[in-house]
C-alpha atoms as an extended CHARMM CRD file, in Angstrom:
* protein
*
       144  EXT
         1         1  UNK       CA             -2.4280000000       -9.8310000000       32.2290000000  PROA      1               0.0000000000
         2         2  UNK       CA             -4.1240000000      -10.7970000000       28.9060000000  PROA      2               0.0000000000
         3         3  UNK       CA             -7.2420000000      -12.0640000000       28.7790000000  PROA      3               0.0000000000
         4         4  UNK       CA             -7.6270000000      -14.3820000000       25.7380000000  PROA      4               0.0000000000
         5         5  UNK       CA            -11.1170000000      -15.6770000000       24.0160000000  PROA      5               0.0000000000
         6         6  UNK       CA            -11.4070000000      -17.3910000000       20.7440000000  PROA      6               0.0000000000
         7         7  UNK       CA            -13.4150000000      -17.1100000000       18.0330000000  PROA      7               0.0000000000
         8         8  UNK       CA            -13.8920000000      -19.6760000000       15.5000000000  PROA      8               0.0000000000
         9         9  UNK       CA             -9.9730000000      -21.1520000000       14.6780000000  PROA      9               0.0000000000
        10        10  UNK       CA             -7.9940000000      -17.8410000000       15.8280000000  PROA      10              0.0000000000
        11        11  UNK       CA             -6.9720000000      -16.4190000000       19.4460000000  PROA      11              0.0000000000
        12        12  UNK       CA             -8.0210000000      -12.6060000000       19.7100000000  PROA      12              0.0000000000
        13        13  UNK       CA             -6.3690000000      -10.8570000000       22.9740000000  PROA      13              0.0000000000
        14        14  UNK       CA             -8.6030000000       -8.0230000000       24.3980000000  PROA      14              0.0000000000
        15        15  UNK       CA             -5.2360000000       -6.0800000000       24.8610000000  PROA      15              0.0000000000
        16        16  UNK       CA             -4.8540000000       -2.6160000000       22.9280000000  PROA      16              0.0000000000
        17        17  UNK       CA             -2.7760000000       -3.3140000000       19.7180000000  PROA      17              0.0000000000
        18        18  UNK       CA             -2.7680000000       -7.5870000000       20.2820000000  PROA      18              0.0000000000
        19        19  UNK       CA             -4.5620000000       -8.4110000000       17.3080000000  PROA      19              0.0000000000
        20        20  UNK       CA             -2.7080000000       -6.4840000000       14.3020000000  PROA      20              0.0000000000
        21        21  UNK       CA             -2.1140000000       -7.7930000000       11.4490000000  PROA      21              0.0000000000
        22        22  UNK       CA             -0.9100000000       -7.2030000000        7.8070000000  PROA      22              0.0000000000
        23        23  UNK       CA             -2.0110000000       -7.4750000000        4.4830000000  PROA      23              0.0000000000
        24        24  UNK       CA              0.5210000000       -7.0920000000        1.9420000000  PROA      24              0.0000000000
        25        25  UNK       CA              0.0510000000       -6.9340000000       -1.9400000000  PROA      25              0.0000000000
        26        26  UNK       CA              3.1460000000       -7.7210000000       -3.2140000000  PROA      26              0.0000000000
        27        27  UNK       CA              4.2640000000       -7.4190000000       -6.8270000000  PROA      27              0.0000000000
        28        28  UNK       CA              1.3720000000       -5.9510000000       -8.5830000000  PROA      28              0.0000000000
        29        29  UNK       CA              2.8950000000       -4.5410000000      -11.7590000000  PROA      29              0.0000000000
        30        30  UNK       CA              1.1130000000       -1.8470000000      -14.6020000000  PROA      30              0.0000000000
        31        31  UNK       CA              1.9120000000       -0.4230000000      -17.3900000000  PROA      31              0.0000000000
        32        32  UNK       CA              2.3420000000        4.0020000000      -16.9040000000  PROA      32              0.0000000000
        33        33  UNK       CA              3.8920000000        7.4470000000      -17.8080000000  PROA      33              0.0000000000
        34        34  UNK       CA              6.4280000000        8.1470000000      -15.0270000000  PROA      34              0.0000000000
        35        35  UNK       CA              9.8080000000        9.8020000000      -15.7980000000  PROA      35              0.0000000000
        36        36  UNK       CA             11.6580000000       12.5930000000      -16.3650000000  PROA      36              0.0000000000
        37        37  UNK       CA             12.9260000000       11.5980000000      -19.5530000000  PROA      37              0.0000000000
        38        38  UNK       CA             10.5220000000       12.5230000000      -22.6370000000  PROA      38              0.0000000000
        39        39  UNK       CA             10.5430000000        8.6630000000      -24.0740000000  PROA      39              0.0000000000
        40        40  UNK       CA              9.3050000000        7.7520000000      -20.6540000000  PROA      40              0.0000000000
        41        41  UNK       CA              6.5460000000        9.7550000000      -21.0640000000  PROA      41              0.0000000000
        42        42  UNK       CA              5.6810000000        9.0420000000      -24.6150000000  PROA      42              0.0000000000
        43        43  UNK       CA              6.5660000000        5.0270000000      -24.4050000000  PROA      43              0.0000000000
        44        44  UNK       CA              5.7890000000        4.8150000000      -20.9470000000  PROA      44              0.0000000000
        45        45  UNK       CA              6.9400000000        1.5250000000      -18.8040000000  PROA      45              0.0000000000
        46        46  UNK       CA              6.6490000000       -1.1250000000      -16.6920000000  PROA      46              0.0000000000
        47        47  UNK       CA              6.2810000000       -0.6970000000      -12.9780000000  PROA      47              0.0000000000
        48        48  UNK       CA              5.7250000000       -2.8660000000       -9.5360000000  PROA      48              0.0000000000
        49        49  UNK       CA              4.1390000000       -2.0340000000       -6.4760000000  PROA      49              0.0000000000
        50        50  UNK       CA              4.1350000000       -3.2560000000       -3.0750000000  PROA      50              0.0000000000
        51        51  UNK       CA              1.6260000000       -2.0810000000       -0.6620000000  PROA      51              0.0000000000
        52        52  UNK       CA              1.4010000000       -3.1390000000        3.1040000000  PROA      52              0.0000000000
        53        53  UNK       CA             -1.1950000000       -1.9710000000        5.0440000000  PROA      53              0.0000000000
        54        54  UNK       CA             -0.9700000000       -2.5360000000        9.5080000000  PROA      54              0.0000000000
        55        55  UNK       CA             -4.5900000000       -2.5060000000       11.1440000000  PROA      55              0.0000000000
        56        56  UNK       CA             -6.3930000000       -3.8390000000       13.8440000000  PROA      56              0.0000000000
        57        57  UNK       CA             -7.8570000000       -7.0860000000       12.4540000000  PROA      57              0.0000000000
        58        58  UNK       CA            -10.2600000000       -7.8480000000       15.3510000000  PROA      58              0.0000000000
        59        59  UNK       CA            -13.6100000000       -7.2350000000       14.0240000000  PROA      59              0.0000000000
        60        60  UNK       CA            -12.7220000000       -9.4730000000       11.0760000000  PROA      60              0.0000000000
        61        61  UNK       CA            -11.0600000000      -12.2170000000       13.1150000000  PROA      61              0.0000000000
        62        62  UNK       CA            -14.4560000000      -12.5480000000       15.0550000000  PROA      62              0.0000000000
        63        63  UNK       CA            -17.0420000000      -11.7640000000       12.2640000000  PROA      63              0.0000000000
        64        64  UNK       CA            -15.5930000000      -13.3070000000        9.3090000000  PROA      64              0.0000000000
        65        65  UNK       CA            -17.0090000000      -10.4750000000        7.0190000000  PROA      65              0.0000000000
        66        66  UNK       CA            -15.3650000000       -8.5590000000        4.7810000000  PROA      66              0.0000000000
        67        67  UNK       CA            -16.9170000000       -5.4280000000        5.4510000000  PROA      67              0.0000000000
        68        68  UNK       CA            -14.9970000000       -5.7270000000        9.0470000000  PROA      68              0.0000000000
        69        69  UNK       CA            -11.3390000000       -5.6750000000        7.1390000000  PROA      69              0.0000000000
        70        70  UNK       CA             -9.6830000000       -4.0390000000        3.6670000000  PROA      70              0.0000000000
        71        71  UNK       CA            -10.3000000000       -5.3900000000        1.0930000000  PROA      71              0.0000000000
        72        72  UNK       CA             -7.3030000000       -5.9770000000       -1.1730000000  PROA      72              0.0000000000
        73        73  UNK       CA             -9.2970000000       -5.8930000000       -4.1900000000  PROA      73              0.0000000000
        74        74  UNK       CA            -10.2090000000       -2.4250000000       -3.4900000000  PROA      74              0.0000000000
        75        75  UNK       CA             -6.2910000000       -1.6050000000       -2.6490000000  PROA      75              0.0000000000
        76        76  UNK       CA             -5.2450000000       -3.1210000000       -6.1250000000  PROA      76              0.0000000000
        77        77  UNK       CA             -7.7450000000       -0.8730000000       -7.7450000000  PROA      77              0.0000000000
        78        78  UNK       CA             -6.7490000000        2.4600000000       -6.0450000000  PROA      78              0.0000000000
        79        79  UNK       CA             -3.1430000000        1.4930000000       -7.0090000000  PROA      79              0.0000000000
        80        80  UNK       CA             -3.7690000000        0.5470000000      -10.3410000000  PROA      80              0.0000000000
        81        81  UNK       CA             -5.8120000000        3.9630000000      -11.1050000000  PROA      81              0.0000000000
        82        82  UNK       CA             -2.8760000000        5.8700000000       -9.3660000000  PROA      82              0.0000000000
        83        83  UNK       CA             -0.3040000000        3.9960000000      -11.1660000000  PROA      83              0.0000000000
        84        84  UNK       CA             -2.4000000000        4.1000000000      -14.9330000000  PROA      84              0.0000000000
        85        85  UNK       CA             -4.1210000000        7.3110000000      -14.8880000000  PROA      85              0.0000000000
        86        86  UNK       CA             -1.5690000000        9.8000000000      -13.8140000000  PROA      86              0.0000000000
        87        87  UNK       CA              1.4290000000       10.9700000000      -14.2980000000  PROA      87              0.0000000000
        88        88  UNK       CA              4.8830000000       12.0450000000      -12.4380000000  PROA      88              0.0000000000
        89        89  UNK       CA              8.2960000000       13.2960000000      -13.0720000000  PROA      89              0.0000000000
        90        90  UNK       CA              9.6510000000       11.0160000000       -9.8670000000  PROA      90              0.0000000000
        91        91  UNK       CA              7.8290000000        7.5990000000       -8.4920000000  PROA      91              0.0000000000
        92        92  UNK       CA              8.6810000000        9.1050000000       -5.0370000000  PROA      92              0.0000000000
        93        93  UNK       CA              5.8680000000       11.0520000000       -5.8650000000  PROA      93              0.0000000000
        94        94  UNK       CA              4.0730000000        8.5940000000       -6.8300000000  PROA      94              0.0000000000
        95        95  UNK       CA              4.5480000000        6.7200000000       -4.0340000000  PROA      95              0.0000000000
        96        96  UNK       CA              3.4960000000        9.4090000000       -2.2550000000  PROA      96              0.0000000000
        97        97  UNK       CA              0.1100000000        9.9430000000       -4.2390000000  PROA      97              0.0000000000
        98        98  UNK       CA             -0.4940000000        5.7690000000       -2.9430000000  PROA      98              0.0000000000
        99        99  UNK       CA              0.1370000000        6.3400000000        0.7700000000  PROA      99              0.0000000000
       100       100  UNK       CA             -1.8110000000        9.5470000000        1.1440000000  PROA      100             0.0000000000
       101       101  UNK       CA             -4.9270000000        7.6880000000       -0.9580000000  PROA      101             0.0000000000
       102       102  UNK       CA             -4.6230000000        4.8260000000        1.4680000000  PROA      102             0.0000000000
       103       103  UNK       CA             -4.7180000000        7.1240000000        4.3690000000  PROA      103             0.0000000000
       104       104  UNK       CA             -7.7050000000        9.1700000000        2.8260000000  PROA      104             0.0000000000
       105       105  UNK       CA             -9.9500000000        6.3030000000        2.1690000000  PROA      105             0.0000000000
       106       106  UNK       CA             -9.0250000000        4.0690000000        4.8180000000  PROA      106             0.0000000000
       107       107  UNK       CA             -8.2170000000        3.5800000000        8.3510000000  PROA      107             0.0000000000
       108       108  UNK       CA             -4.8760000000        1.3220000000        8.6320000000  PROA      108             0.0000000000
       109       109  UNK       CA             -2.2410000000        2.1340000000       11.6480000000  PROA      109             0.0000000000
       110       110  UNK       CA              0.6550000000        2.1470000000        8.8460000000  PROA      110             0.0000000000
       111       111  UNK       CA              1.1140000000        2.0350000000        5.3150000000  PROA      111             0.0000000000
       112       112  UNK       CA              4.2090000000        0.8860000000        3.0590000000  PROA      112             0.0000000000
       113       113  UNK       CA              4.8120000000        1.8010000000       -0.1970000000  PROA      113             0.0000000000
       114       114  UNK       CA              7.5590000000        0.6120000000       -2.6250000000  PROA      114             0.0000000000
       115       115  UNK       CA              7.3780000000        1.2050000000       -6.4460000000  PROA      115             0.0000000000
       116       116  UNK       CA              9.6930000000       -0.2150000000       -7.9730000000  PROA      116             0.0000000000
       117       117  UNK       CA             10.5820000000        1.1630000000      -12.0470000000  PROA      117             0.0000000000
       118       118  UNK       CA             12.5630000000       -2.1710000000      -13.7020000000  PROA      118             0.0000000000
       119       119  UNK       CA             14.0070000000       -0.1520000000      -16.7750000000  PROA      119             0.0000000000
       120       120  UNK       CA             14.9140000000        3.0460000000      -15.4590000000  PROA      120             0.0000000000
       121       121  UNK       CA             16.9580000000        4.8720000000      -17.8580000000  PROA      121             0.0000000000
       122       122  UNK       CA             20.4480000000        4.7030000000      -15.9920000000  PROA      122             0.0000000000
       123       123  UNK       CA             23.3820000000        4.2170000000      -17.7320000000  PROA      123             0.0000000000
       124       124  UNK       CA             24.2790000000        1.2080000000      -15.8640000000  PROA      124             0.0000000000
       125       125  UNK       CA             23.7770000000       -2.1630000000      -15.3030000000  PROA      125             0.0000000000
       126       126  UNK       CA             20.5790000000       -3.1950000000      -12.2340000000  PROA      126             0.0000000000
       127       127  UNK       CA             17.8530000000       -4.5920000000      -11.5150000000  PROA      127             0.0000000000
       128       128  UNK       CA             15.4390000000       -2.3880000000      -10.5550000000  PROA      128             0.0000000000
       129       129  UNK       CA             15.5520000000        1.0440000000       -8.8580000000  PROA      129             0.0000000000
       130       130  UNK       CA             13.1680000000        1.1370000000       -6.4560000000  PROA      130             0.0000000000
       131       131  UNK       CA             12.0840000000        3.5720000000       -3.7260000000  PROA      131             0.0000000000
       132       132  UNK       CA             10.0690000000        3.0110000000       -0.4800000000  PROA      132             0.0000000000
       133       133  UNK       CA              7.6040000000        5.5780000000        2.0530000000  PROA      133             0.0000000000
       134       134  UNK       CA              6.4500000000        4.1330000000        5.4290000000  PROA      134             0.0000000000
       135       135  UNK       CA              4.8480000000        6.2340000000        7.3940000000  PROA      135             0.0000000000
       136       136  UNK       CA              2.1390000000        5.3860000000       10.6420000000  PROA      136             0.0000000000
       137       137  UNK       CA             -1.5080000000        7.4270000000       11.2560000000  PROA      137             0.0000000000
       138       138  UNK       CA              0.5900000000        9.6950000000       13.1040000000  PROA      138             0.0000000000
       139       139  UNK       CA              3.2190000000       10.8990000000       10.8290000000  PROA      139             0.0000000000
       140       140  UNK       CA              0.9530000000       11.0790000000        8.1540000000  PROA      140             0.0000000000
       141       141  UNK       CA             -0.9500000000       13.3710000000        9.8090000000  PROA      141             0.0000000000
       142       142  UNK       CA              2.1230000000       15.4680000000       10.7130000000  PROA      142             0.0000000000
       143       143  UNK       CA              2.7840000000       15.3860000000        6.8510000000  PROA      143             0.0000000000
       144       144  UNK       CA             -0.3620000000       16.3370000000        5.5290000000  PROA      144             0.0000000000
């Protein structure tokens, strides 16, 4: 049985787990030297982001504070240094580089990761090319 209180506006369960949540910053695009090719890395290029972080969102549900949640202005800076200030042959790596800063610095139950390169030198007609690393606490650890 679940025992439910509230706390200003929102339900919080005392049950293990009842109260996660996501925050998702979707879209966030910068300007970097990813590739393989040597124009990518001279010219560089445009490239999108999509981070979603899954915590337990209790102490900010009842407190209100932001020092009780993530802040997404912090996660849009750690990307954006990531994404502006270094470099990779492969955005699975620097993908990569994202989730294992998110796990280092904070203390979310997953992370997703999707970078996204819009002109990728294919010879071909898309979109996008875009790759994507999930990974919970757990596996992470595993990983690393």
């Amino acid at each position: 049985m679940t025992i439910r209180k509230w706390f200003g506006k929102f339900p919080v369960s005392n049950q293990k787990g009842a109260s996660m949540g996501k925050v998702s910053l979707k879209n966030m695009v910068f300007y970097g030297y990813h590739g393989v090719a040597d124009q990518e890395k001279i010219l560089g290029g445009k490239f999108e982001a999509d981070l979603i972080l899954e915590f337990d969102m209790t102490p900010a549900i009842k407190s209100d504070h932001l020092k009780d949640t993530i802040s997404y202005e912090n996660l849009y800076k750690l990307v954006h240094d990531i994404v502006t200030q270094s470099k990779y042959f492969l955005i699975e790596a620097l993908a990569g580089k994202i989730l294992h800063e998110v796990f280092t610095h904070y203390d979310p139950d997953k992370v997703c990761v999707r970078i996204r390169k819009p002109n990728a030198p294919v010879k071909g007609v898309l979109d996008t090319v875009e790759v994507e690393i999930s990974r919970s606490r757990e596996e992470y650890e595993k990983q690393f």
